[in-house]
mmCIF file of C-alpha atoms in Angstrom:
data_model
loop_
_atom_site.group_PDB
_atom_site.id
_atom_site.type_symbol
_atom_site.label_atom_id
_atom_site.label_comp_id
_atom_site.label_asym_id
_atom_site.label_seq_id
_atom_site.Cartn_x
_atom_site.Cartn_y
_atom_site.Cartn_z
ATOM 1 C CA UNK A 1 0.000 0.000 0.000
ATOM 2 C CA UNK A 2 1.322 3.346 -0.971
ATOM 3 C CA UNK A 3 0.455 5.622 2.708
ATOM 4 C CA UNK A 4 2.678 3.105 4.791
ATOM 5 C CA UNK A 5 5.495 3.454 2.513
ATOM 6 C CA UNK A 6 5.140 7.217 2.254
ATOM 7 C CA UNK A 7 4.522 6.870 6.353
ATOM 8 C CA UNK A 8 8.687 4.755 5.722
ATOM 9 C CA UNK A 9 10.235 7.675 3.914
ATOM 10 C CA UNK A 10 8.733 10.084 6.034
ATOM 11 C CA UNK A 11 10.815 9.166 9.201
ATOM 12 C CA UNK A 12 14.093 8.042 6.811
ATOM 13 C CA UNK A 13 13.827 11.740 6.131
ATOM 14 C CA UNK A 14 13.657 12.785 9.590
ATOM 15 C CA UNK A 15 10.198 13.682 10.074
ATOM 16 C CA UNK A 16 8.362 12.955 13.450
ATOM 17 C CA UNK A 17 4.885 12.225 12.265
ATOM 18 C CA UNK A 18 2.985 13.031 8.520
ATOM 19 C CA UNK A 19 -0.768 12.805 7.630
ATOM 20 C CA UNK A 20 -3.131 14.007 5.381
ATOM 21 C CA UNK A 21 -6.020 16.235 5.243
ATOM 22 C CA UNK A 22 -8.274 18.241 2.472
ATOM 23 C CA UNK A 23 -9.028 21.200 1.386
ATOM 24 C CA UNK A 24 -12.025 22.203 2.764
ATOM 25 C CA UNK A 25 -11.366 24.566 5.480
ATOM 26 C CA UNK A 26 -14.528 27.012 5.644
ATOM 27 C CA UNK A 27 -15.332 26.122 9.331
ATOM 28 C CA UNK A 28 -11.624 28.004 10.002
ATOM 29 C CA UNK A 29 -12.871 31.028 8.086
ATOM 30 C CA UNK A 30 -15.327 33.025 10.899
ATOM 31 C CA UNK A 31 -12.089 32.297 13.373
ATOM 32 C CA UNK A 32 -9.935 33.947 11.062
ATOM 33 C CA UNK A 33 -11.976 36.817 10.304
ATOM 34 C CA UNK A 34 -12.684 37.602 13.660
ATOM 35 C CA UNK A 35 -8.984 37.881 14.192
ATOM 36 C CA UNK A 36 -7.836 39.844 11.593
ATOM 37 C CA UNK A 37 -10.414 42.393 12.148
ATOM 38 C CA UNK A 38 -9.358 42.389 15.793
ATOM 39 C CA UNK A 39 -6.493 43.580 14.569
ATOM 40 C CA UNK A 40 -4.772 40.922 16.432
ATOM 41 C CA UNK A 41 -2.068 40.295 13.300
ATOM 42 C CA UNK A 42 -0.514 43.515 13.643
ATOM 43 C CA UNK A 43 1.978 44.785 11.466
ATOM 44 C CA UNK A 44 1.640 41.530 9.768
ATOM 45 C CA UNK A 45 -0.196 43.031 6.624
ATOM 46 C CA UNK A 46 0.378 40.443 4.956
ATOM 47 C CA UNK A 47 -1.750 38.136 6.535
ATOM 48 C CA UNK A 48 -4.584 40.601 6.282
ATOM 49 C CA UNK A 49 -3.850 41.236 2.186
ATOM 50 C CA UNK A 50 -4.322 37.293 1.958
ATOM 51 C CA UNK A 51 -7.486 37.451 3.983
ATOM 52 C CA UNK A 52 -9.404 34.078 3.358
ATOM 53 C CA UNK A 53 -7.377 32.630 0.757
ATOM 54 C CA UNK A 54 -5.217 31.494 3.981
ATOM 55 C CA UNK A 55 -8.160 28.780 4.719
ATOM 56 C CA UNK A 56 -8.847 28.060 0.680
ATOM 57 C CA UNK A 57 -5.569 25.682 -0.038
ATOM 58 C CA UNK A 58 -7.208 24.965 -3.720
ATOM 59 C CA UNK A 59 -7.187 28.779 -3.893
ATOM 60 C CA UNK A 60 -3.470 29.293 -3.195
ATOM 61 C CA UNK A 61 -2.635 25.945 -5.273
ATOM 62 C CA UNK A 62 -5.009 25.263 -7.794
ATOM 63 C CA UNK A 63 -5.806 21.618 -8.583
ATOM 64 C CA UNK A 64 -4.996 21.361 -4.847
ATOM 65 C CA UNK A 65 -7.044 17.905 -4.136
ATOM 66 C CA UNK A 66 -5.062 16.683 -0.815
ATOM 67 C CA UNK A 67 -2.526 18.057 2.004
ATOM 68 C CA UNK A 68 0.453 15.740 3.485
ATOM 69 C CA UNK A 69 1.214 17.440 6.772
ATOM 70 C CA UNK A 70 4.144 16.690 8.232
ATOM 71 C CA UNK A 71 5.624 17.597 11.744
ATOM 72 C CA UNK A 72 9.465 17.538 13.027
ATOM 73 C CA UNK A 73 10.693 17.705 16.194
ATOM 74 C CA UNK A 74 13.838 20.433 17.241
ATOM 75 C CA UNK A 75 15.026 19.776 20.394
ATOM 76 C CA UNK A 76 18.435 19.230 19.736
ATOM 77 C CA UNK A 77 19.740 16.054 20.028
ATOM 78 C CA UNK A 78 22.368 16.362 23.401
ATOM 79 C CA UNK A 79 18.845 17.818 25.364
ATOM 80 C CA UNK A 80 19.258 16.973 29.246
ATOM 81 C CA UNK A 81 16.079 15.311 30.836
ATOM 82 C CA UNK A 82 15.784 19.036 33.043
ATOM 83 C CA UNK A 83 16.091 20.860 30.203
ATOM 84 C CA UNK A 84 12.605 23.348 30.940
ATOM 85 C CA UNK A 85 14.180 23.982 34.142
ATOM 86 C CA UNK A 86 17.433 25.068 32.405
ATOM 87 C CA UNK A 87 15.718 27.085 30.268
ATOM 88 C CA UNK A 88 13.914 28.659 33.237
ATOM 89 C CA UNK A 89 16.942 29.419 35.209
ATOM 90 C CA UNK A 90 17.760 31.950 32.079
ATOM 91 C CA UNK A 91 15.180 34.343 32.849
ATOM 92 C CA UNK A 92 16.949 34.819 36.495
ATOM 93 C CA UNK A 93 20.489 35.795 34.763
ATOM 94 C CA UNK A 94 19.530 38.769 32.977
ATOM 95 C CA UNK A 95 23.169 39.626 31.615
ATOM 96 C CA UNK A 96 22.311 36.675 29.426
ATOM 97 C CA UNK A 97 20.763 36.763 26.078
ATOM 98 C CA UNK A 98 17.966 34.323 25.262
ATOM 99 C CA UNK A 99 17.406 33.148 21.800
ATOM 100 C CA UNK A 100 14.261 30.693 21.311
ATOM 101 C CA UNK A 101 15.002 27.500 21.243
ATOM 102 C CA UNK A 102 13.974 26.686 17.679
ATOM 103 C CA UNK A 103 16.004 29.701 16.502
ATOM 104 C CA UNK A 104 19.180 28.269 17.713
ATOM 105 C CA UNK A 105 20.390 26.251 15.117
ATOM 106 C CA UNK A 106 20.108 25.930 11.341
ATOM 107 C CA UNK A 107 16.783 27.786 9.448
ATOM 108 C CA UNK A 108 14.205 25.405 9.754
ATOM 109 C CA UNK A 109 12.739 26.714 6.590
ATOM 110 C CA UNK A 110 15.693 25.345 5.060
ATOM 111 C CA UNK A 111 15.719 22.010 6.436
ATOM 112 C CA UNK A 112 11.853 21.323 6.402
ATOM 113 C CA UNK A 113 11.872 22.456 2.864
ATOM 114 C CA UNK A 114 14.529 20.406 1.497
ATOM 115 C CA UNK A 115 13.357 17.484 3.220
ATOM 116 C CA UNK A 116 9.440 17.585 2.008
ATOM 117 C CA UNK A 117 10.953 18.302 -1.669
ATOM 118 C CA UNK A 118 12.865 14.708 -1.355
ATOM 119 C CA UNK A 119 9.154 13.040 0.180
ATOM 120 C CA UNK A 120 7.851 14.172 -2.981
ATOM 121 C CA UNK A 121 10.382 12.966 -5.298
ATOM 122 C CA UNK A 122 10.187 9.771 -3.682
ATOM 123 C CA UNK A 123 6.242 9.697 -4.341
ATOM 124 C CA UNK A 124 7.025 10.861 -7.756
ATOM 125 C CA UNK A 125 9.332 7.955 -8.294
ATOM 126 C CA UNK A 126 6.525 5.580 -7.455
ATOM 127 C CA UNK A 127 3.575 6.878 -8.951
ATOM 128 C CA UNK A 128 4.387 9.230 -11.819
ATOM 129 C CA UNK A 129 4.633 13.111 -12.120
ATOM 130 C CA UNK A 130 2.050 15.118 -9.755
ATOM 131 C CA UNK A 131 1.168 18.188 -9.411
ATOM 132 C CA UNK A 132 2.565 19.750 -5.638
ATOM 133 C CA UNK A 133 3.572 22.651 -3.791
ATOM 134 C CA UNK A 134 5.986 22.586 -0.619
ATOM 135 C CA UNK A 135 5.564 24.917 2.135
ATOM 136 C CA UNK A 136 7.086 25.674 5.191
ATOM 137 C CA UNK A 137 5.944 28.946 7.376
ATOM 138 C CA UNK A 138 6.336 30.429 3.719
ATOM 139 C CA UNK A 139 3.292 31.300 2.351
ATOM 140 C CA UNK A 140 -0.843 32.303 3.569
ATOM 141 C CA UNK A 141 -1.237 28.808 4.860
ATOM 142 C CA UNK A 142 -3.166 27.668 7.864
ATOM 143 C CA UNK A 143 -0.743 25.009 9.226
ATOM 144 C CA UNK A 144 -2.223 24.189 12.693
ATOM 145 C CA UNK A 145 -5.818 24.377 11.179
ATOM 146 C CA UNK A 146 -3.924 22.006 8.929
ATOM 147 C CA UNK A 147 -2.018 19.669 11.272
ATOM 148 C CA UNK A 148 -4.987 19.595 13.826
ATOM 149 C CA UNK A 149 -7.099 18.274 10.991
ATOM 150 C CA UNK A 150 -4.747 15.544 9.725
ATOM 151 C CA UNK A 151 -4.178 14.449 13.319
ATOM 152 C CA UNK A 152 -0.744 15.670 14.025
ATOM 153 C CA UNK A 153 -1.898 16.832 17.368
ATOM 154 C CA UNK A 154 -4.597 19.564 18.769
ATOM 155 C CA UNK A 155 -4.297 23.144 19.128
ATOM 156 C CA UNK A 156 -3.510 24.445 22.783
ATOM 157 C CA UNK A 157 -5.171 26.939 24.425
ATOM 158 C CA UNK A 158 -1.896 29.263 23.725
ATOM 159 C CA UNK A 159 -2.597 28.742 19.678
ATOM 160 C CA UNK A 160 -0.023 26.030 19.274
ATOM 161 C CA UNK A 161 -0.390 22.365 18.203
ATOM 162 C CA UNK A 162 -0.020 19.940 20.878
ATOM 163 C CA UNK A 163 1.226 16.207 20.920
ATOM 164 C CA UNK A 164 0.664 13.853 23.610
ATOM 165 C CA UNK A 165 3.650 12.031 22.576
ATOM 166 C CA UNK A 166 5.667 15.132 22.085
ATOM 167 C CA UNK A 167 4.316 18.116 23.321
ATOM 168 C CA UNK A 168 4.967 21.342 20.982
ATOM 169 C CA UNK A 169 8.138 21.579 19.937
ATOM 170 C CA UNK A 170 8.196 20.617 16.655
ATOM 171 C CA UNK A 171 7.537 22.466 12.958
ATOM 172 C CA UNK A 172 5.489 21.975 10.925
ATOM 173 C CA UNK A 173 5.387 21.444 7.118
ATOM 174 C CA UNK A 174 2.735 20.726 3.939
ATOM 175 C CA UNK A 175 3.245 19.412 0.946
ATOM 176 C CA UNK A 176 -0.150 20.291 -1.280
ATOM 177 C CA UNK A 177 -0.779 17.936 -3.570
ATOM 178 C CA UNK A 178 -3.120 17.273 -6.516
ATOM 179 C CA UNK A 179 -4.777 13.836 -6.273
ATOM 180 C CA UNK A 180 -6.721 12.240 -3.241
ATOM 181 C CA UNK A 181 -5.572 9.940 -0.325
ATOM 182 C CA UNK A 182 -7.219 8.837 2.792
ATOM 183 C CA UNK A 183 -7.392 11.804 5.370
ATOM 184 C CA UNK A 184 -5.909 10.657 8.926
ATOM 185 C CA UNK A 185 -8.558 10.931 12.046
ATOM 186 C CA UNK A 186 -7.897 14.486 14.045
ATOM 187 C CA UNK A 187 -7.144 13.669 17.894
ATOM 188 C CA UNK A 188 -9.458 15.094 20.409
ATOM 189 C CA UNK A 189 -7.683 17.641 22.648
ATOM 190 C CA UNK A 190 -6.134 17.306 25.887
ATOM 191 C CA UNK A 191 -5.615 20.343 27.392
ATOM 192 C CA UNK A 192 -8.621 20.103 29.986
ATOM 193 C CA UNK A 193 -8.722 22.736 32.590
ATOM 194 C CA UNK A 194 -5.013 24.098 32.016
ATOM 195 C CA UNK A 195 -4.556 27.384 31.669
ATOM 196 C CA UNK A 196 -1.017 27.864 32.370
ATOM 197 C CA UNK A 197 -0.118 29.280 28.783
ATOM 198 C CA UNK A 198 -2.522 31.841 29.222
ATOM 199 C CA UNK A 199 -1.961 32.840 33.023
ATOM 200 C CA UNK A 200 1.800 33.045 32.920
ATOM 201 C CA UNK A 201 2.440 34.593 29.276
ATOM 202 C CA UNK A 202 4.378 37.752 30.250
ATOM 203 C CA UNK A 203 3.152 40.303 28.110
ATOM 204 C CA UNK A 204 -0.816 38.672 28.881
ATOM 205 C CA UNK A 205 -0.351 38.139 24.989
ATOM 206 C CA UNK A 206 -2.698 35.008 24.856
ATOM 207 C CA UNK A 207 -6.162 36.853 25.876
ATOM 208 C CA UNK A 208 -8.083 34.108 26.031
ATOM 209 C CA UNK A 209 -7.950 30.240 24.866
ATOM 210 C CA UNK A 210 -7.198 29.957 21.253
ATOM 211 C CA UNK A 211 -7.302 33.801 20.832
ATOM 212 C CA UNK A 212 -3.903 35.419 20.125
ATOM 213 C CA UNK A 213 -3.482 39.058 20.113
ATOM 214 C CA UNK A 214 0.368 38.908 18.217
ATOM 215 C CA UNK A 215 0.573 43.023 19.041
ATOM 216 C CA UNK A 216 1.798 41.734 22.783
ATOM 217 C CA UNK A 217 3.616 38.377 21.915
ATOM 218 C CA UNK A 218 7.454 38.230 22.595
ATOM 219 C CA UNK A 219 8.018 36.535 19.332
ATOM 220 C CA UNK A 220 6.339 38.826 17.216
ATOM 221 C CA UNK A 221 7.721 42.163 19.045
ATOM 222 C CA UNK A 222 11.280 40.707 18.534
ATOM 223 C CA UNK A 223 11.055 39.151 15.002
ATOM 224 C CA UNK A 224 8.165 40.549 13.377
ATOM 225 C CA UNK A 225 7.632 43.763 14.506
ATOM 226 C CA UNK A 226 10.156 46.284 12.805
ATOM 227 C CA UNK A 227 9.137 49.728 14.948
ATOM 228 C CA UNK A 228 9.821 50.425 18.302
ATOM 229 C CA UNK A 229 8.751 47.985 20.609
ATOM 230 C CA UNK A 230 5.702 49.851 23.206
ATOM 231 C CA UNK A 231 7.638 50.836 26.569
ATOM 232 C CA UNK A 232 4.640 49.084 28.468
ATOM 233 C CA UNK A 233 5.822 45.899 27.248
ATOM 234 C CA UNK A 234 9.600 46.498 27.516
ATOM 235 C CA UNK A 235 10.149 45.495 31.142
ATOM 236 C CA UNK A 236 8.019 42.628 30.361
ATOM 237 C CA UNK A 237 10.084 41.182 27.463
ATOM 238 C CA UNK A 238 13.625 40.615 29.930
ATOM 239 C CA UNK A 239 16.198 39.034 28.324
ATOM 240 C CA UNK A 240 14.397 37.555 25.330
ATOM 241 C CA UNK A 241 16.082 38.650 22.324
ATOM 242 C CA UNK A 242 15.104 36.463 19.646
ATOM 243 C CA UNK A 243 11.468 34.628 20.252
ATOM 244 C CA UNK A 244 9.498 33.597 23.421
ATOM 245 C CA UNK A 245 9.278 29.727 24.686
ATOM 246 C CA UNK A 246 7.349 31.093 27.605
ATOM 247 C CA UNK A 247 3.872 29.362 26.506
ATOM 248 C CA UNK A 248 5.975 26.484 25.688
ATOM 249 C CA UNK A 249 8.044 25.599 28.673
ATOM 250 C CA UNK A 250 4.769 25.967 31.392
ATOM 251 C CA UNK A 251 3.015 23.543 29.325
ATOM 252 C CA UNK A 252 2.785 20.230 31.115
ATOM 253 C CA UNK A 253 2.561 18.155 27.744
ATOM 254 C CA UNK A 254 6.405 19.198 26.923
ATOM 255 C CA UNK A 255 7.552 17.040 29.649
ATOM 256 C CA UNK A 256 7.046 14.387 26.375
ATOM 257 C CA UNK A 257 8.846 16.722 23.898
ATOM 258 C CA UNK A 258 11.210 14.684 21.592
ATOM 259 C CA UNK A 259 14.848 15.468 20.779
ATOM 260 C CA UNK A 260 15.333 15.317 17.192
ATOM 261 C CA UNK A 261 17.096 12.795 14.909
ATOM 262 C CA UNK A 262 18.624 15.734 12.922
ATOM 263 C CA UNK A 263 22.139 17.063 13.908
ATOM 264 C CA UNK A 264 20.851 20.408 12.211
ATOM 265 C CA UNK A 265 19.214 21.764 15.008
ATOM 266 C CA UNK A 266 22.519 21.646 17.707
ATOM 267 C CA UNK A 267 22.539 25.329 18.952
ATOM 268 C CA UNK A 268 25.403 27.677 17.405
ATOM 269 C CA UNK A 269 27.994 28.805 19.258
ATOM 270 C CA UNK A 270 27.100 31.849 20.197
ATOM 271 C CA UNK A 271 23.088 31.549 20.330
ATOM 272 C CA UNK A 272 22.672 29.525 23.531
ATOM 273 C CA UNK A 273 24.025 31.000 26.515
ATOM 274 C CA UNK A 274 26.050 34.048 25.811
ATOM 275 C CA UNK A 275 25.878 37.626 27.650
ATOM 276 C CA UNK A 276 23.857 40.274 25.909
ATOM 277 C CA UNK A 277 27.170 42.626 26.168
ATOM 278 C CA UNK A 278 29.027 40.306 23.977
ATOM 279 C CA UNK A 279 26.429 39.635 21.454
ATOM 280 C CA UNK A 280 25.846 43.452 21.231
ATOM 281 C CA UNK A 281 29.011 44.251 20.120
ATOM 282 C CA UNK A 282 28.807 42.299 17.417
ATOM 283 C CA UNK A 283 29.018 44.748 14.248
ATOM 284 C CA UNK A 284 27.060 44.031 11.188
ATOM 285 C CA UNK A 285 29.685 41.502 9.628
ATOM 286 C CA UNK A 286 29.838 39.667 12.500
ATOM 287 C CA UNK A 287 25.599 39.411 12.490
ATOM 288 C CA UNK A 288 26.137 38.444 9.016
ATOM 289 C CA UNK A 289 28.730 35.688 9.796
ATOM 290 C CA UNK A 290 27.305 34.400 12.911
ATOM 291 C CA UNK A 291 23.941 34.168 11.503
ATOM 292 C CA UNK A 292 24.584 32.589 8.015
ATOM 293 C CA UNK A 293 21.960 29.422 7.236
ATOM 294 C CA UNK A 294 20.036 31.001 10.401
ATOM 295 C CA UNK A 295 16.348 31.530 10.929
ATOM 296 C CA UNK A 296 17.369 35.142 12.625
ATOM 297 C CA UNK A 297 19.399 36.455 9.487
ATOM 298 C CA UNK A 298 16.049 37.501 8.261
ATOM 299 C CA UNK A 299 15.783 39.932 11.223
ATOM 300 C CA UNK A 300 18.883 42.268 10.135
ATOM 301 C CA UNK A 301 21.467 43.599 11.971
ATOM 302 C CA UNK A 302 19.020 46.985 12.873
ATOM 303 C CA UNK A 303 16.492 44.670 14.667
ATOM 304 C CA UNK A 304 18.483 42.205 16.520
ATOM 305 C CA UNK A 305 20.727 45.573 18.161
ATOM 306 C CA UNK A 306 17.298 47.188 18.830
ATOM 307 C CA UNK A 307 16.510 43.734 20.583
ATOM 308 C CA UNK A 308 19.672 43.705 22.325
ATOM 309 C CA UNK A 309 19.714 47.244 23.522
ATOM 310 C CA UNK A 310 16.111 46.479 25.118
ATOM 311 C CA UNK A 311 17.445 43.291 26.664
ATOM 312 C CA UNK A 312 20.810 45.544 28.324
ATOM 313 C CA UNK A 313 18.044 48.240 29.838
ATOM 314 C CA UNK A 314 16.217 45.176 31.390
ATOM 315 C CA UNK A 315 19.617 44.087 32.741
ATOM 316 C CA UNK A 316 20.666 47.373 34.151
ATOM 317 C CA UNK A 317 17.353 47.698 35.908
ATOM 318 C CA UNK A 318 17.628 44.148 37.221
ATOM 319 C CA UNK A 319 18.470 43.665 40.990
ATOM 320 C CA UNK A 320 20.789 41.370 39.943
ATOM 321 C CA UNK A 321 22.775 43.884 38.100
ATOM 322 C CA UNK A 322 26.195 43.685 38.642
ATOM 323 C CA UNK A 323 28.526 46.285 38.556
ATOM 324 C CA UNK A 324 30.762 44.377 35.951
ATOM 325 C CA UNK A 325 27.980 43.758 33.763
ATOM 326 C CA UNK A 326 26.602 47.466 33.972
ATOM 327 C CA UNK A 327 30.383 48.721 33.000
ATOM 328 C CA UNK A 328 30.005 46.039 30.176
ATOM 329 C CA UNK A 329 26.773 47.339 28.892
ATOM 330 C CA UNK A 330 27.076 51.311 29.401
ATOM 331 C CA UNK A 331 29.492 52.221 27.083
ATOM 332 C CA UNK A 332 27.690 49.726 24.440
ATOM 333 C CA UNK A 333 24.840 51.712 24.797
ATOM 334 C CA UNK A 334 25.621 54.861 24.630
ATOM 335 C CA UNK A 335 27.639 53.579 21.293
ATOM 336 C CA UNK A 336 24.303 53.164 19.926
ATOM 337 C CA UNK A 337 23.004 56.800 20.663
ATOM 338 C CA UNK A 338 24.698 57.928 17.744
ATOM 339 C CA UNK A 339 23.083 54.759 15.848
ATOM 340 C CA UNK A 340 21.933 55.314 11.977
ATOM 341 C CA UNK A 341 19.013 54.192 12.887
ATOM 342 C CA UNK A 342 15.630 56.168 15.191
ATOM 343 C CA UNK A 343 14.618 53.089 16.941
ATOM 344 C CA UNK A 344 17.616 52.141 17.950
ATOM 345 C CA UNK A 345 18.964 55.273 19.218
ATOM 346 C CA UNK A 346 15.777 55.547 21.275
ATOM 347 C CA UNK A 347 15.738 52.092 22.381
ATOM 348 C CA UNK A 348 19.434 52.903 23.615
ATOM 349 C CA UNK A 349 18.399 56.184 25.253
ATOM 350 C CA UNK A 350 15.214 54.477 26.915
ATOM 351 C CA UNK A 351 17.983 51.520 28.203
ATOM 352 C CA UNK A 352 20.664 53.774 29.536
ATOM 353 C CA UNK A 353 17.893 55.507 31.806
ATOM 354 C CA UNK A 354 16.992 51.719 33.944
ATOM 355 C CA UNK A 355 19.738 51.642 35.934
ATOM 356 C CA UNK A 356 18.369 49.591 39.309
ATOM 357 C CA UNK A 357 18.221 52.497 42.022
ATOM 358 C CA UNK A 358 19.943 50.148 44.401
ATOM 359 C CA UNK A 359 23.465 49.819 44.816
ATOM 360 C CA UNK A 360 25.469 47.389 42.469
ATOM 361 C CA UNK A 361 27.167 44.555 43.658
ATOM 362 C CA UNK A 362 30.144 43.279 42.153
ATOM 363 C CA UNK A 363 30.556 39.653 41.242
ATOM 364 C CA UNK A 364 32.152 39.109 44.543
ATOM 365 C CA UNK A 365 29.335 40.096 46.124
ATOM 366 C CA UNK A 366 30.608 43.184 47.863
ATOM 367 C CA UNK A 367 28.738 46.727 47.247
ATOM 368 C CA UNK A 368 29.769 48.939 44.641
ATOM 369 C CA UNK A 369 28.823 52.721 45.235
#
């Protein structure tokens, strides 16, 4: 039977799970307008310029007749067994920079992509020339509506598809196809009573369950959003420079999340555990170089020192400031008041001024007047 062998190449190729789903998505549209009319997308005008056509797959792809789904986990591979508690323990050293966990290694765009494109020369190999389309978090496609209807998982009350075998940290992928196969049984959800994802987001970005308003979400403000980032959320953001697991590491199904089979997703030197001071003085070649074959290239150099600045004004303001970190981060700051750019000069300005109003203590512990 053809679906068990695609099921075999599937996980050769790395992926965690595939299945398959149609076309028809018009229960998803009132949902969708409601949300974009909220405003809730943003600056993401793209999403409103697509409108609809995000829920009408045979729309986007005509001759669209069926939709493998597939999902891949990124943990990286070396993952200890306390590793949510590790990632926890970042938020209390706020001289460190935080990158998102998915963000740390090689652009999953890249790898998903590639991989989906080799599925569907394989199919191609056994059943003749189709029609197809690959996407990856590339296009006005409604992946979770997707993957929740082809029974990769269910979405969480914090938007996000959930696994019970692996939680929700994985990506997800389609590969649009134009002739029919047997659609795979969605899973019921699991999530109960929980309401951790919304209760503990830090910017109260999840407003209610399922409903997402992006305008306060960590990832957007840091990836999507290109202005400056609103100074009621600033304090809020911390250390998070690239992305927000927040939603992600309270939620009690990703004590089942799955390391991946794929070297690609090893964190980069660099993204996992260094101090904001040292990744803000990187210059714009050294962005460039660090970030080659990396989801946050896409970002620019502008955004990520705008994130950065933000994430040394949090640190300053910190009681944990030391006085070796503040002598770190002042002079980097007040480097970028004479910044090119007007959101990053402000940022820096805004930064500069959260000094904690406490004394600093040096590393040693002793009080630094």
């Amino acid at each position: 039977m053809l679906w068990p062998q695609v099921q075999t190449w599937a996980r050769e190729l790395g992926f965690s799970q595939i299945g398959v789903t149609g076309v028809d998505l018009s229960t998803a549209e009132p949902g969708l307008e409601a949300w974009l009319a909220a405003g809730f997308h943003g600056s993401m005008g793209y999403m409103a310029a697509h409108g609809l056509r995000r829920a009408r797959p045979a729309e986007l792809v005509p001759g669209t007749v069926s939709v493998i789904t597939a999902r891949m986990d990124y943990l990286p591979m070396s993952t200890a067994g306390d590793w949510v508690a590790q990632e926890n323990a970042r938020a209390a050293r706020p001289g460190e920079a935080v990158v998102s966990l998915y963000a740390r290694g090689r652009d999953y765009h890249k790898v998903l992509r590639s991989r989906l494109q080799k599925l569907q020369e394989k199919l191609a190999q056994a059943i003749g020339p189709f029609g197809h389309r690959v996407f990856t978090d590339s296009a006005p496609v409604l992946e979770a509506e997707l993957a929740q209807r082809s029974g990769l998982g269910w979405r969480g009350k914090n938007t996000l598809v959930l696994q019970r075998e692996a939680g929700s940290m994985f990506f997800l992928g389609e590969l649009f196809i134009d002739f029919a196969l047997p659609h795979s049984a969605p899973l019921s959800a699991h999530c109960g009573q929980c309401s951790a994802c919304i209760d503990l987001c830090p910017t109260a970005a999840i407003v209610g369950p399922h409903r997402l308003d992006a305008r306060r979400c960590i990832s957007y403000l840091t990836i999507e959003h290109e202005g400056p980032i609103p100074t009621e959320l600033r304090a809020l953001i911390g250390n998070r420079i690239y992305g927000c697991d927040e939603c992600q590491l309270v939620c009690p199904w990703n004590k089942y999340a799955q390391r991946s089979v794929l070297p690609d997703f090893d964190a980069r030197q660099g993204l996992a555990g260094s101090s904001v001071a040292a990744l803000l003085a990187w210059d714009e070649a050294e962005f460039l170089r660090r970030t080659e074959g990396s989801a946050i290239r896409r970002i620019g150099h502008v955004r990520w020192q705008r994130n950065l600045a933000l994430a040394a004004g949090n640190a300053l303001a910190a009681p944990q400031a030391t006085a070796e970190e503040a002598a770190q981060l002042k002079p980097l700051l007040q480097g970028l008041l004479q910044h090119p750019s007007e959101v990053v000069r402000e940022q820096a300005a805004w930064s500069l001024a959260q000094t904690h109003g406490g004394e600093l203590k040096s590393s040693a512990g002793a009080e630094v007047r």
